[in-house]
Amino acid sequence: MKEEKILQEVATYVERKLSGEGSGHDWWHIVRVRKLAEKLALAEGGDSFICQLAALVHDLVDDKLVADEGLALAEVRDLLTRVGVAANQTDQVLTIIQSISYKGGNQNHLVLSLEGQIVQDADRLDAMGAIGVARTMAYSGHHQRIIHDPEVAVRQNMTLDQYRSHQGTAITHFYEKLLLLKDLMNTKTAQELAKGRHAFLEAYLDQFFAEWDGQC
Ligand code: ADP
Ligand code: NI
């Protein structure tokens, strides 16, 4: 199974690269996104190998995590070529990972292949639900943001710089991104999965604010 071997080699490389990441983009985020992408590919009829490969490398070129995106992209190309991925498949994967990032909603104009849609959905599902809450709190702590401040307003229609800048709290991020994801899923299967995860986010916020006010 050549494809299994390639996926294993890429997984080993990515695990080594991301294992120490402390802002919610660690190796286990990659494992979850790969699993979801595989499941979505099966249900939606996408190319499972391309989806899993793109899921494995998708955060290696993230502008939050690497200083030089161009250099990071070249490294991913070298990696895929080295482990024997065909040139046209490498191109597909590189196109996907450059287009799927949320970036404050500033990338919504990009047209994605079915595999791109699947990996984007998988990445976005991992920003929702119980895992989404945990990642947001981890990211906030990592960036010295507080949990909640009733005086900090929710921002809308941000540029990428504003989105990445250090204003805001963990709770404002729910309104600035997490609660918007349900309506941004590309595939039917992900739309269905997003419903339960979205409901959990809403229930979490209800409980959070009830406790904040000392109601329960
Ligand atoms: P992407 O990596 O797709 O561009 P994000 O930059 O929003 O998306 O990062 C992914 C996850 O990191 C989010 O789902 C969230 O859990 C966390 N995160 C990102 N930005 C913030 C933020 N400003 N406050 C709290 N958590 C954040
Ligand atoms: Ni991701």
XYZ file of C-alpha atoms and ligand atoms in Angstrom:
244
model
C 0.000 0.000 0.000
C 2.075 2.891 -1.288
C -0.451 5.535 -0.186
C -0.583 4.212 3.406
C 3.199 4.320 3.585
C 3.282 7.909 2.292
C 0.646 9.000 4.811
C 2.623 7.334 7.602
C 5.862 9.060 6.611
C 4.191 12.458 6.357
C 2.444 11.881 9.709
C 5.772 11.109 11.392
C 7.281 14.344 9.999
C 4.314 16.492 11.077
C 4.160 14.935 14.536
C 7.810 15.793 15.105
C 7.223 19.376 13.891
C 4.060 20.206 15.842
C 4.251 18.107 19.012
C 5.394 21.029 21.208
C 2.815 23.515 19.861
C 0.911 25.033 22.787
C -1.837 27.153 21.213
C -4.335 24.478 20.188
C -2.676 23.658 16.862
C -0.740 20.711 18.217
C -0.285 17.240 16.700
C -3.597 15.965 18.088
C -5.466 18.746 16.223
C -3.919 17.299 13.057
C -4.921 13.748 14.019
C -8.545 14.845 14.574
C -8.718 16.841 11.321
C -7.279 13.912 9.370
C -9.854 11.537 10.870
C -12.721 13.914 10.080
C -11.400 14.535 6.558
C -11.249 10.780 5.926
C -14.815 10.389 7.166
C -16.083 13.317 5.048
C -14.230 12.045 1.959
C -15.927 8.676 2.302
C -19.383 10.249 2.674
C -18.933 12.937 -0.004
C -16.969 10.932 -2.577
C -13.746 12.959 -2.377
C -10.240 11.570 -2.919
C -9.393 10.249 0.534
C -5.622 10.220 -0.020
C -5.522 13.902 -1.060
C -7.833 14.866 1.822
C -5.753 13.040 4.418
C -2.474 14.351 3.024
C -3.740 17.954 3.009
C -5.161 17.522 6.531
C -1.778 16.276 7.765
C 0.189 19.254 6.401
C -2.442 22.010 6.591
C -1.007 23.844 9.603
C 2.624 23.702 8.482
C 2.078 26.873 6.405
C -0.236 28.729 8.819
C 0.773 32.388 9.111
C 0.152 32.229 12.884
C 2.643 29.429 13.316
C 5.413 30.102 10.787
C 7.423 33.273 10.175
C 7.824 32.811 6.412
C 4.858 31.242 4.580
C 6.727 30.979 1.258
C 9.579 29.070 2.849
C 7.152 26.803 4.740
C 5.354 26.028 1.476
C 8.626 25.102 -0.236
C 9.442 22.778 2.690
C 6.080 21.020 2.340
C 6.665 20.624 -1.413
C 10.090 19.082 -0.714
C 8.603 16.755 1.887
C 5.831 15.490 -0.393
C 8.206 15.006 -3.318
C 10.702 13.167 -1.095
C 8.132 10.638 0.159
C 6.942 9.933 -3.389
C 3.753 11.971 -3.872
C 3.121 12.587 -7.608
C 3.664 16.165 -8.845
C 0.001 16.774 -9.709
C -1.111 15.504 -6.291
C 1.467 17.686 -4.558
C 0.082 20.682 -6.473
C -3.451 19.813 -5.357
C -2.395 19.572 -1.708
C -0.442 22.845 -1.799
C -3.387 24.661 -3.376
C -5.692 23.329 -0.653
C -3.540 24.298 2.301
C -3.045 27.835 0.982
C -6.787 28.407 0.596
C -8.540 26.871 3.596
C -7.467 29.052 6.526
C -10.243 31.076 8.188
C -8.202 34.281 8.596
C -11.047 36.270 10.083
C -13.378 35.359 7.213
C -11.095 37.129 4.709
C -10.613 34.064 2.482
C -14.258 33.320 1.715
C -13.962 34.356 -1.937
C -11.619 31.467 -2.798
C -13.027 28.614 -4.899
C -12.124 25.211 -3.471
C -11.932 21.742 -5.004
C -14.140 19.085 -3.349
C -11.074 17.901 -1.416
C -10.345 21.509 -0.354
C -13.928 21.881 0.832
C -13.627 18.667 2.830
C -10.377 19.593 4.572
C -11.690 23.085 5.321
C -14.853 21.581 6.821
C -12.799 19.136 8.907
C -10.554 21.954 10.201
C -13.589 24.099 11.000
C -15.448 21.286 12.771
C -12.418 20.980 15.069
C -12.934 24.659 16.015
C -16.480 23.884 17.239
C -18.039 21.840 20.049
C -16.240 20.759 23.225
C -12.892 20.630 21.414
C -13.491 24.130 20.052
C -14.022 25.492 23.565
C -10.835 23.813 24.794
C -8.755 25.089 21.864
C -10.030 28.630 22.267
C -9.144 28.662 25.948
C -5.699 27.169 25.193
C -5.054 29.733 22.429
C -6.202 32.581 24.671
C -3.941 31.543 27.525
C -1.039 31.152 25.122
C -1.602 34.720 23.866
C -2.186 36.275 27.308
C -5.870 36.926 26.639
C -8.323 36.787 29.485
C -11.374 34.516 29.521
C -14.043 37.213 29.569
C -14.453 40.946 30.146
C -18.026 42.267 29.846
C -16.635 45.614 28.692
C -14.819 44.209 25.646
C -17.095 44.414 22.605
C -17.371 41.795 19.871
C -15.679 42.847 16.614
C -17.151 42.177 13.189
C -15.868 42.321 9.582
C -12.244 42.428 10.616
C -9.217 42.602 8.344
C -6.700 39.768 8.828
C -4.425 42.070 10.900
C -7.281 43.087 13.176
C -8.336 39.424 13.509
C -4.849 38.351 14.538
C -4.211 41.397 16.790
C -4.256 40.934 20.512
C -7.516 42.646 21.455
C -10.512 40.564 22.413
C -11.074 37.784 24.915
C -11.676 34.071 24.687
C -15.436 34.700 24.849
C -15.436 37.345 22.092
C -13.794 34.735 19.840
C -16.941 32.610 20.106
C -18.894 35.458 18.469
C -16.109 36.483 16.077
C -15.615 32.989 14.681
C -16.886 29.831 16.380
C -20.617 30.566 16.187
C -20.303 31.627 12.528
C -18.828 28.316 11.357
C -22.094 26.341 11.251
C -23.247 28.378 8.232
C -19.882 28.186 6.492
C -19.665 24.398 6.043
C -19.198 23.379 2.412
C -20.463 19.793 2.464
C -23.801 18.306 3.537
C -22.116 15.806 5.863
C -20.214 18.562 7.684
C -23.369 20.695 7.903
C -24.998 17.832 9.773
C -22.027 17.291 12.110
C -21.809 21.045 12.735
C -25.346 21.176 14.142
C -24.497 19.207 17.296
C -21.213 21.029 17.802
C -22.928 24.404 17.391
C -25.653 23.457 19.876
C -22.929 22.548 22.366
C -21.287 25.987 21.936
C -24.606 27.717 22.592
C -25.289 25.570 25.660
C -21.766 26.274 26.918
C -22.272 30.048 26.584
C -25.673 29.886 28.313
C -24.107 28.061 31.252
C -21.063 30.360 31.232
C -23.145 33.535 31.494
C -25.505 32.016 34.061
C -22.505 31.188 36.242
C -20.951 34.612 35.521
C -24.058 36.258 36.947
C -24.185 33.849 39.872
C -27.538 32.482 38.746
C -26.568 28.846 39.260
P -7.336 29.330 10.996
O -6.153 28.594 11.573
O -8.285 28.409 10.279
O -6.952 30.563 10.221
P -7.807 30.579 13.480
O -6.642 31.445 13.281
O -9.035 31.295 13.934
O -8.215 29.802 12.202
O -7.334 29.491 14.552
C -7.847 28.232 14.878
C -8.251 28.118 16.343
O -7.379 28.821 17.223
C -9.607 28.751 16.598
O -10.637 27.899 16.259
C -9.569 29.055 18.063
O -9.837 27.932 18.842
C -8.134 29.486 18.241
N -8.053 30.946 18.052
C -7.664 31.623 16.956
N -7.760 32.969 17.142
C -8.216 33.118 18.402
C -8.510 34.235 19.213
N -8.370 35.470 18.755
N -8.954 34.039 20.479
C -9.111 32.795 20.959
N -8.853 31.681 20.253
C -8.393 31.827 18.997
Ni -6.013 23.532 11.619
